[in-house]
GROMACS .gro file of C-alpha atoms in nm:
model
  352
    1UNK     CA    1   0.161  -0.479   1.988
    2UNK     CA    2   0.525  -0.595   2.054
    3UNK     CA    3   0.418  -0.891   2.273
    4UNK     CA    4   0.204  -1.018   1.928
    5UNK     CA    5   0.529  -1.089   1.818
    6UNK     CA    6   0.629  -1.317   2.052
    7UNK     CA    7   0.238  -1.438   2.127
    8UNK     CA    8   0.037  -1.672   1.940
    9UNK     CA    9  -0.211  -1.383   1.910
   10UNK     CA   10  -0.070  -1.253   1.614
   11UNK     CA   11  -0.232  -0.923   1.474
   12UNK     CA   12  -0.372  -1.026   1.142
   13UNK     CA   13  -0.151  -0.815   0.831
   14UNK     CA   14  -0.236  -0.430   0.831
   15UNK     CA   15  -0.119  -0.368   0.468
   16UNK     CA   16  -0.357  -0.132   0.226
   17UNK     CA   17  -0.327   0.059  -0.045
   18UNK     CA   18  -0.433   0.449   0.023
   19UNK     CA   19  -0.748   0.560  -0.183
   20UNK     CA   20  -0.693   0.890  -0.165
   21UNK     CA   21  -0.796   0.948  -0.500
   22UNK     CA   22  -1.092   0.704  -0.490
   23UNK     CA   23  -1.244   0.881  -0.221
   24UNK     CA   24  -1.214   1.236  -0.448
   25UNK     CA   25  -1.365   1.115  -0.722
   26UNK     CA   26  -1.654   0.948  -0.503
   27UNK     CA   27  -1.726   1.316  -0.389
   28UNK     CA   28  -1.790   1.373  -0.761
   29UNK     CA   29  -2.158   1.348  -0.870
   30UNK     CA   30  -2.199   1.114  -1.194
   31UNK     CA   31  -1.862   1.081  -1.217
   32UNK     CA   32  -1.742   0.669  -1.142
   33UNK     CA   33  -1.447   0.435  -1.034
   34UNK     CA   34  -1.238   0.211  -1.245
   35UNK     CA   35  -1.216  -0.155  -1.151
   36UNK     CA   36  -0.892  -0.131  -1.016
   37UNK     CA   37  -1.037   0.123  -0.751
   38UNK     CA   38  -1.333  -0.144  -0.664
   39UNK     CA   39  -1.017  -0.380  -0.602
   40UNK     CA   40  -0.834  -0.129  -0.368
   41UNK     CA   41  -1.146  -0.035  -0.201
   42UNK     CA   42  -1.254  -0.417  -0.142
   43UNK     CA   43  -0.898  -0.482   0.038
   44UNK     CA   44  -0.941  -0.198   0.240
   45UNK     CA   45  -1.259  -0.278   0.346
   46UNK     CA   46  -1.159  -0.663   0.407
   47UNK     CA   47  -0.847  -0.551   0.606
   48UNK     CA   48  -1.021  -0.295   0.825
   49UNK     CA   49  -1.336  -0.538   0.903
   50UNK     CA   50  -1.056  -0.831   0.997
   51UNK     CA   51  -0.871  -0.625   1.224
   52UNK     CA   52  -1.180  -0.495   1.418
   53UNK     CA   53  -1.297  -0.853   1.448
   54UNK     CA   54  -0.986  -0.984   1.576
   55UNK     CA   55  -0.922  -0.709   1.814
   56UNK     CA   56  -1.273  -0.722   1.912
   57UNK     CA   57  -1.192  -1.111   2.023
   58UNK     CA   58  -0.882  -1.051   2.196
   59UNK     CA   59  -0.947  -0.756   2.376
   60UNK     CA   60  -0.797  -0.876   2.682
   61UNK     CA   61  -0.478  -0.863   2.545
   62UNK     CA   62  -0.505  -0.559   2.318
   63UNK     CA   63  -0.783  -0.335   2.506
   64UNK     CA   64  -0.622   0.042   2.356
   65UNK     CA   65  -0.645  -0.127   1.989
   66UNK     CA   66  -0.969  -0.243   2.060
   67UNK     CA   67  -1.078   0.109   2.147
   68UNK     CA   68  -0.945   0.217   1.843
   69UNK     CA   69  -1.097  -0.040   1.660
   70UNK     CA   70  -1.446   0.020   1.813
   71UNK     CA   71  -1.454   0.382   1.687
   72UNK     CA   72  -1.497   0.216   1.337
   73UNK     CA   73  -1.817   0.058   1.188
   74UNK     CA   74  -1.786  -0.300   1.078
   75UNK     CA   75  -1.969  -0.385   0.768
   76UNK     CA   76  -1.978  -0.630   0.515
   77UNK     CA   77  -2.186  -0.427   0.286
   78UNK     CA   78  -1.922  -0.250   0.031
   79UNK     CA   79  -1.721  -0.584   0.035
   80UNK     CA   80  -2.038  -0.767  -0.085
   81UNK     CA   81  -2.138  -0.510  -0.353
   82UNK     CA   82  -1.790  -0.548  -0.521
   83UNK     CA   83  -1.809  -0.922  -0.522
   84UNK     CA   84  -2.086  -0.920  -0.707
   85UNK     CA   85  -1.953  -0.745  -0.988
   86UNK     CA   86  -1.596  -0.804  -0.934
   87UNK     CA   87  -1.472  -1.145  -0.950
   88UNK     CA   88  -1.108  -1.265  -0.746
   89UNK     CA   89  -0.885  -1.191  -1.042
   90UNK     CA   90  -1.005  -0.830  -1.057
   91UNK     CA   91  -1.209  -0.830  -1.380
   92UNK     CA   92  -1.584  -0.778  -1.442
   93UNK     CA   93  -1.779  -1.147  -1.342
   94UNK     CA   94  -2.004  -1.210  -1.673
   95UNK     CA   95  -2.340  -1.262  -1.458
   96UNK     CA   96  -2.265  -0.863  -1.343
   97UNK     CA   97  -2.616  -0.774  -1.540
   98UNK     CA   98  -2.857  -1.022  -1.749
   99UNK     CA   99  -2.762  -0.761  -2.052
  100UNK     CA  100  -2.354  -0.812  -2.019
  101UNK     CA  101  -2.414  -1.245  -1.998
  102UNK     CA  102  -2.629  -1.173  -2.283
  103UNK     CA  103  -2.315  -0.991  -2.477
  104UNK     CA  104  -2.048  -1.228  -2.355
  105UNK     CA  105  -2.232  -1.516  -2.452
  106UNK     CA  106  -2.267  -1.408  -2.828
  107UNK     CA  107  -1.894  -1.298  -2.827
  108UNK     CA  108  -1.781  -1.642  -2.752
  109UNK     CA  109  -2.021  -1.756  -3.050
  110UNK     CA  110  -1.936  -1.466  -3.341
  111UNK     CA  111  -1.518  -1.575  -3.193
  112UNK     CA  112  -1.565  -1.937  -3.260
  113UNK     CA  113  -1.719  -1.903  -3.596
  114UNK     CA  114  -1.390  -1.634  -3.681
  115UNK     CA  115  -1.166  -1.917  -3.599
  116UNK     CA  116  -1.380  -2.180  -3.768
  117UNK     CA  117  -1.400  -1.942  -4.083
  118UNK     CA  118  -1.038  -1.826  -4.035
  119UNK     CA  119  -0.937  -2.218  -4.028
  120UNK     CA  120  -1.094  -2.332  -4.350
  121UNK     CA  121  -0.955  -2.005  -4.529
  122UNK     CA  122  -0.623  -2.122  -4.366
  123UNK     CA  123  -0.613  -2.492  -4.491
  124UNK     CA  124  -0.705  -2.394  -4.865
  125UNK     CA  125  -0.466  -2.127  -4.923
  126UNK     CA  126  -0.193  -2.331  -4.752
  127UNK     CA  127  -0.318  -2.638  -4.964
  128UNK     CA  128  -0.262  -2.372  -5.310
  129UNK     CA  129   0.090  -2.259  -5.169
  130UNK     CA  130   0.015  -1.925  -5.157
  131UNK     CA  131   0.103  -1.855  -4.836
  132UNK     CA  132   0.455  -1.787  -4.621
  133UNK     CA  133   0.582  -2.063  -4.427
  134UNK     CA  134   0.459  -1.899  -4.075
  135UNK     CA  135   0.106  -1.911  -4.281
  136UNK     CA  136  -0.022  -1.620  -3.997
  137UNK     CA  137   0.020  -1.396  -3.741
  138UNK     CA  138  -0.129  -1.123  -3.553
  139UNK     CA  139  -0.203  -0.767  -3.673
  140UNK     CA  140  -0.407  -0.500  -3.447
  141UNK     CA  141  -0.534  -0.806  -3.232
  142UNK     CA  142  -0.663  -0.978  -3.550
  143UNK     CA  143  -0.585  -1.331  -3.696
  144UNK     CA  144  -0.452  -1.277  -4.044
  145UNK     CA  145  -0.263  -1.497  -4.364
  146UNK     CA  146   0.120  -1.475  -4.407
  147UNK     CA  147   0.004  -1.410  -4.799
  148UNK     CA  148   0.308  -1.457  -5.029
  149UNK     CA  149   0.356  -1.079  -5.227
  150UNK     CA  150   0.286  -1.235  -5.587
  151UNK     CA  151  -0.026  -1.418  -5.441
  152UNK     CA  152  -0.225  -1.125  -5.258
  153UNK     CA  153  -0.403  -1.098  -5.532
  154UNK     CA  154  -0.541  -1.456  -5.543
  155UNK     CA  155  -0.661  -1.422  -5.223
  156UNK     CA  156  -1.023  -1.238  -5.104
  157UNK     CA  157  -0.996  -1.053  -4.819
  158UNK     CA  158  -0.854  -0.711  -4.647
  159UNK     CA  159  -0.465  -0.610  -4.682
  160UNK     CA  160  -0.394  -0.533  -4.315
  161UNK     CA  161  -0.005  -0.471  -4.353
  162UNK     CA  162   0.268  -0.628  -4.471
  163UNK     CA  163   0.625  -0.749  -4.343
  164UNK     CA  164   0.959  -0.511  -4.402
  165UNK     CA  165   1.062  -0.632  -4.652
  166UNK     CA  166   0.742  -0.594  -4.875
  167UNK     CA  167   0.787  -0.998  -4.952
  168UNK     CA  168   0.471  -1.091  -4.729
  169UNK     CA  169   0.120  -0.957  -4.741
  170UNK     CA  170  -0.098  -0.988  -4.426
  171UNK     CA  171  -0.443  -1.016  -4.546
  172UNK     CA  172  -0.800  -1.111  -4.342
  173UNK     CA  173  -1.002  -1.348  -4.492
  174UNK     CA  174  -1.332  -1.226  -4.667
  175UNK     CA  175  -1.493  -1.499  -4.480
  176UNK     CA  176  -1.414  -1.344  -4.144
  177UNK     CA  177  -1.445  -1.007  -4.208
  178UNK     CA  178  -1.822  -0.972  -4.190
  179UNK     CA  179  -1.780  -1.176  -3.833
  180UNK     CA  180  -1.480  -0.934  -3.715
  181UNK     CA  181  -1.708  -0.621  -3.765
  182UNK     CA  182  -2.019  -0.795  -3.547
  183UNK     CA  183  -1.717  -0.892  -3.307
  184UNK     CA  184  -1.646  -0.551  -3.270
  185UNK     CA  185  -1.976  -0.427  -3.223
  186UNK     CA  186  -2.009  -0.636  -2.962
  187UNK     CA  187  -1.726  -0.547  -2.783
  188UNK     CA  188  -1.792  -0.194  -2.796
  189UNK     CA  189  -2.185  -0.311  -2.650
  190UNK     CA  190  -1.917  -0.461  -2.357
  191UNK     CA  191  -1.754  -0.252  -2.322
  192UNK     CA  192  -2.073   0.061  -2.247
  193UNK     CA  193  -2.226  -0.196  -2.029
  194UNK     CA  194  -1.920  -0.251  -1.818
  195UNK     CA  195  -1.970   0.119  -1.797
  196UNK     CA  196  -2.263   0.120  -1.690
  197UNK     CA  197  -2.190  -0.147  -1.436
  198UNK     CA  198  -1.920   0.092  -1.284
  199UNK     CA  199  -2.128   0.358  -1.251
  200UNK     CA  200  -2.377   0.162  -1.035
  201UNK     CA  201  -2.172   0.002  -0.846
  202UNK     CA  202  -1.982   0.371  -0.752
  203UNK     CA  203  -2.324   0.516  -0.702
  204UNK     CA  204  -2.397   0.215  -0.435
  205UNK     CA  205  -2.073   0.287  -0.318
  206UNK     CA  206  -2.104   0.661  -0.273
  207UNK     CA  207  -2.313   0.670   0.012
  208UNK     CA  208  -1.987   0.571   0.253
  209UNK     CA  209  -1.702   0.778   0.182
  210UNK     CA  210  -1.713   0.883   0.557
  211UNK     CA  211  -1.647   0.513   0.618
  212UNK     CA  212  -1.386   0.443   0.390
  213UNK     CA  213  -1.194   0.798   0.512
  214UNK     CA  214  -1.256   0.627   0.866
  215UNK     CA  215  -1.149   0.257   0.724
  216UNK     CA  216  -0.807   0.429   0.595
  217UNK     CA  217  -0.759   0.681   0.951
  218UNK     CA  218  -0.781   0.332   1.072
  219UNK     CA  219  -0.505   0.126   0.882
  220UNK     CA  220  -0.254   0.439   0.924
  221UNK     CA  221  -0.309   0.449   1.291
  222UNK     CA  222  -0.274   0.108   1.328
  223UNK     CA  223   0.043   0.100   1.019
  224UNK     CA  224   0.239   0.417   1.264
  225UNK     CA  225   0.182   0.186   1.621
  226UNK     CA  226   0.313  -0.127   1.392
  227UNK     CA  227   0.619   0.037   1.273
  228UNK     CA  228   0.727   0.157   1.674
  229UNK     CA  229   0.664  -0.171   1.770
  230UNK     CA  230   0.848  -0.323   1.514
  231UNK     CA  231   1.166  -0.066   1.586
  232UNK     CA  232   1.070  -0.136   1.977
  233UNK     CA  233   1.132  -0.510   1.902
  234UNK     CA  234   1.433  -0.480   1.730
  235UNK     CA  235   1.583  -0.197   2.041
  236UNK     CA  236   1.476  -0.397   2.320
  237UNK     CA  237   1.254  -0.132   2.412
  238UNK     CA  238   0.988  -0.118   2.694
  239UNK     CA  239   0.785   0.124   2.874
  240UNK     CA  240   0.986   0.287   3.229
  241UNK     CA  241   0.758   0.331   3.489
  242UNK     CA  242   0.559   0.700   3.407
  243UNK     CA  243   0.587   0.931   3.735
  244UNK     CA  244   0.407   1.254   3.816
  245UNK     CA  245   0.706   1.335   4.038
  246UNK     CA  246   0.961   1.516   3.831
  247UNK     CA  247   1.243   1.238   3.846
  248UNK     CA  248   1.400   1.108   3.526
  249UNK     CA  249   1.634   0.773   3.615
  250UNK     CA  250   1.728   0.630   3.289
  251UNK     CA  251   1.942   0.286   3.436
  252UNK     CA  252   2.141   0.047   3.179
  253UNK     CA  253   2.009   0.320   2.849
  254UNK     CA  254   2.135   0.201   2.502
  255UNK     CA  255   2.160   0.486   2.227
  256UNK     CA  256   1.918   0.277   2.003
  257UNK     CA  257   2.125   0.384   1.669
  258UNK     CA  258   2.479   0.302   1.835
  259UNK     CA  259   2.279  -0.019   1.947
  260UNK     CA  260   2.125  -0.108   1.616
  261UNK     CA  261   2.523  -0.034   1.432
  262UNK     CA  262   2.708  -0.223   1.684
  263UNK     CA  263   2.459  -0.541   1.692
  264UNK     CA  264   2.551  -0.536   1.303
  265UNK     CA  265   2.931  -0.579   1.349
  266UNK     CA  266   2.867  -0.785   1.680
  267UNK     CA  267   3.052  -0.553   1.886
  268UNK     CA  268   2.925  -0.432   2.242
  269UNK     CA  269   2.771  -0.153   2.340
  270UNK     CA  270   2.792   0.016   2.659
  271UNK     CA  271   2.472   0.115   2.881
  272UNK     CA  272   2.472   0.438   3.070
  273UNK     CA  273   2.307   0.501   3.382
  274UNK     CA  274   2.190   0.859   3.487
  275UNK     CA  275   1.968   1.005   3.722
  276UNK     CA  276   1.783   1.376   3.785
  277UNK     CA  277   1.541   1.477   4.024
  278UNK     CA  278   1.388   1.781   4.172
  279UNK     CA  279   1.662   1.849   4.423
  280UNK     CA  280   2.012   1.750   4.150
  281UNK     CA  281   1.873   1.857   3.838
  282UNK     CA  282   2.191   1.954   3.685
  283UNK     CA  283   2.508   1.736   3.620
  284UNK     CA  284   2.840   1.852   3.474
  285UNK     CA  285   3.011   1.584   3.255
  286UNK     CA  286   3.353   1.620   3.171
  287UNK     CA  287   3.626   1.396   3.019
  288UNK     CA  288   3.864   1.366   2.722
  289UNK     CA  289   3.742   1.369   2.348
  290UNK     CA  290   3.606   1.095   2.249
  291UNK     CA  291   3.514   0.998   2.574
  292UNK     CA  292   3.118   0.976   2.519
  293UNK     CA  293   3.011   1.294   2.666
  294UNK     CA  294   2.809   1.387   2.382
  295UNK     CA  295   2.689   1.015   2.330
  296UNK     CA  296   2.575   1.052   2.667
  297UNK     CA  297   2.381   1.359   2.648
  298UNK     CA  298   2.234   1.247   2.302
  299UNK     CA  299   2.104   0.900   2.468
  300UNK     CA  300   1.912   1.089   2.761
  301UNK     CA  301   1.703   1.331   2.528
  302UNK     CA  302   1.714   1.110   2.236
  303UNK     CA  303   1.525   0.883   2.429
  304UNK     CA  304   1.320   1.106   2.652
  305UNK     CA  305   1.200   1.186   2.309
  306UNK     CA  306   1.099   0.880   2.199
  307UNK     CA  307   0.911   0.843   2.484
  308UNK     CA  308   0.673   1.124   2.451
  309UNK     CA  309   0.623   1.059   2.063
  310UNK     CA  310   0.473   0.691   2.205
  311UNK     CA  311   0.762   0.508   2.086
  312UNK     CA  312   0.937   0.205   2.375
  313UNK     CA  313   1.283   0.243   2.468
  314UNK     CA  314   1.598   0.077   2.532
  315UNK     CA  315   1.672   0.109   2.912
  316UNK     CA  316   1.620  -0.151   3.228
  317UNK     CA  317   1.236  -0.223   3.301
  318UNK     CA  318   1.337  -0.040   3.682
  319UNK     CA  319   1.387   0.272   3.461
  320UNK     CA  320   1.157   0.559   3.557
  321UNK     CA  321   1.061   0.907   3.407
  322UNK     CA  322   0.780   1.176   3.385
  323UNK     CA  323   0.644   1.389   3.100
  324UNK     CA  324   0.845   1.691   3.010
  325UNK     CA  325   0.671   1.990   2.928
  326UNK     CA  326   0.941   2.142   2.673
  327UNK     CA  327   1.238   1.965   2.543
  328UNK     CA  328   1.506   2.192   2.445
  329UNK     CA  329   1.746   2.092   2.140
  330UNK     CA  330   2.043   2.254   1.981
  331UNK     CA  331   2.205   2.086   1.702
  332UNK     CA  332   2.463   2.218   1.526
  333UNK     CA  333   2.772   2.398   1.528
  334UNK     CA  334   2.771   2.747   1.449
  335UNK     CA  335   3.096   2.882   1.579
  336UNK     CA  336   3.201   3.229   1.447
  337UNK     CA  337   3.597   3.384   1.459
  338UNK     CA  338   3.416   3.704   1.322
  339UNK     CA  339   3.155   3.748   1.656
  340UNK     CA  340   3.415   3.580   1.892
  341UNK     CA  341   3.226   3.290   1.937
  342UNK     CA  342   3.307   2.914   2.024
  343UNK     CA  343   3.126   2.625   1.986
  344UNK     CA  344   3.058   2.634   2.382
  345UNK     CA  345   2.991   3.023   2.371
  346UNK     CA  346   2.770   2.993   2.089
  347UNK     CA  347   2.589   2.730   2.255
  348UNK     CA  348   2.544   2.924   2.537
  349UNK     CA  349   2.427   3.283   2.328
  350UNK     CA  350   2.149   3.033   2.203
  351UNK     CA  351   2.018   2.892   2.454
  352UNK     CA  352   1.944   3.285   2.581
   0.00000   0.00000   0.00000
């Protein structure tokens, strides 16, 4: 993954948003998604069906993602169902169902004869003065008059408010009234047909929530081997040659924090160079404070560490190690006047 960076291979974006919660309520018999899950299942889908392409073309230079990658079924399926409901911007595409063109289509009619109705009220009110000089506004997502106080009489229609100060009356027109009540029966007709839609389209979907649990095992895997690489490229780090002999030789190591600081404020850092094997497997450091004993000690098992948890190191590419079976760690200082105990003493008491 770290030589994508440099490459012209690049490994397509990994990004995706966890549907945890999608996948529950798919588990749930009648029950259905909202469109915004559709949306975060579609990416998902997309993302995980791009990456197992890709690394299925460049195997050669990515065979252990590959083999990740082929544990995962590609299909185009639950991409395909959501695009046929689901349009790019996320909202319901008005050829979803015969029934919801149907409904849209006579919304767009019963909303241009409100606004032609609303119009003509507009001009001969204005025309008779009765009306503020904004003339209308908006109240509870309805067109209505700016109707002077003394004239809300005068005019026909529906007092839906008025302004603080009592002076202005907001009043819908008589003459668009009967349209704003077929308006809103067909919105609510919409809106249980968009329901319906969803439920469908979740009940096509059902059938793979083993895929999209795999699609998201997936993405994380490859999201946790991005982010060591990415921390790999910024250390330096590469992979010492892996022994079965038990010899650790760590040459030119960087303490990849100290490393990372010290780049920052373009000052050096100093490699360290230690080795262990079967026959010297114990080394006594000594030295003044502040002399990097403890740096030193930190850098070996720090990175020893990193190693087993699959993560690249600092040190020289002659570097060479094995696979612990234990790594011991004591952090801390727990030194006690009451038990007679230093820091070295204590150190020693708990490593019994």
């Amino acid at each position: 993954y770290v030589a994508s960076f440099s490459n012209n291979n690049v490994i397509p974006n990994h990004y995706f948003d966890a549907i945890h919660h999608e996948i529950k309520y798919l588990a749930i018999e009648d029950s259905f998604l909202e469109l915004s899950g559709f949306r975060k299942i579609s990416a998902l889908s997309d993302t995980s069906n791009t990456l197992i392409q890709f690394f299925r073309k460049f195997d050669d230079y990515y065979p252990k993602l590959n083999l990740r990658a082929s544990e995962v079924e590609l299909t185009k399926f639950i991409i395909q169902k959501i695009d046929e409901v689901v349009d790019k911007y996320g909202e319901i595409k008005d050829n979803a169902s015969p029934d919801l063109v149907e409904i849209r289509r006579n919304i767009n009619l019963v909303r241009g004869k409100i606004n032609q109705s609303f119009g003509a009220a507009l001009s001969s009110y204005n025309s008779m003065g009765y009306l503020d000089d904004i003339r209308e506004t908006i109240v509870d997502n309805r067109r209505v008059l700016a109707v002077l106080a003394m004239y809300r009489r005068k005019v026909k229609g529906t007092i839906l408010g008025s302004s603080k100060t009592g002076s202005i009356a907001y009043i819908e027109p008589e003459a668009t009234l009967r349209y704003s009540r077929e308006l809103s029966n067909l919105e609510y007709e919409e809106r249980e047909e968009i329901t319906r839609i969803l439920k469908q389209l979740t009940n096509a979907i059902r059938p793979y929530i083993q895929l999209l649990k795999d699609y998201q095992d997936f993405l994380s895997d490859i999201d946790v081997v991005a982010a060591k690489a990415k921390y790999a490229y910024k250390i330096n780090g590469l992979l010492p040659k892996i022994t079965t002999e038990k010899k650790l030789y760590f040459r030119e190591a960087f303490h990849p924090i100290l490393y990372l600081n010290n780049k920052q404020k373009n000052a050096p850092t100093y490699p360290q160079t230690i080795e262990l094997t079967q026959e010297n497997r114990i080394i006594v450091i000594s030295g003044p404070n502040a002399g990097g004993k403890s740096i030193t000690l930190k850098t070996i098992g720090l990175l020893q560490l990193m190693l087993q948890s699959g993560i690249l190191i600092p040190v020289h590419e002659r570097s060479e190690t094995f696979l612990f079976d234990r790594i011991f760690i004591d952090i801390g200082d727990n030194q006690s006047i009451e038990n007679h105990l230093s820091t070295y003493s204590y150190r020693l008491k708990n490593m019994n």
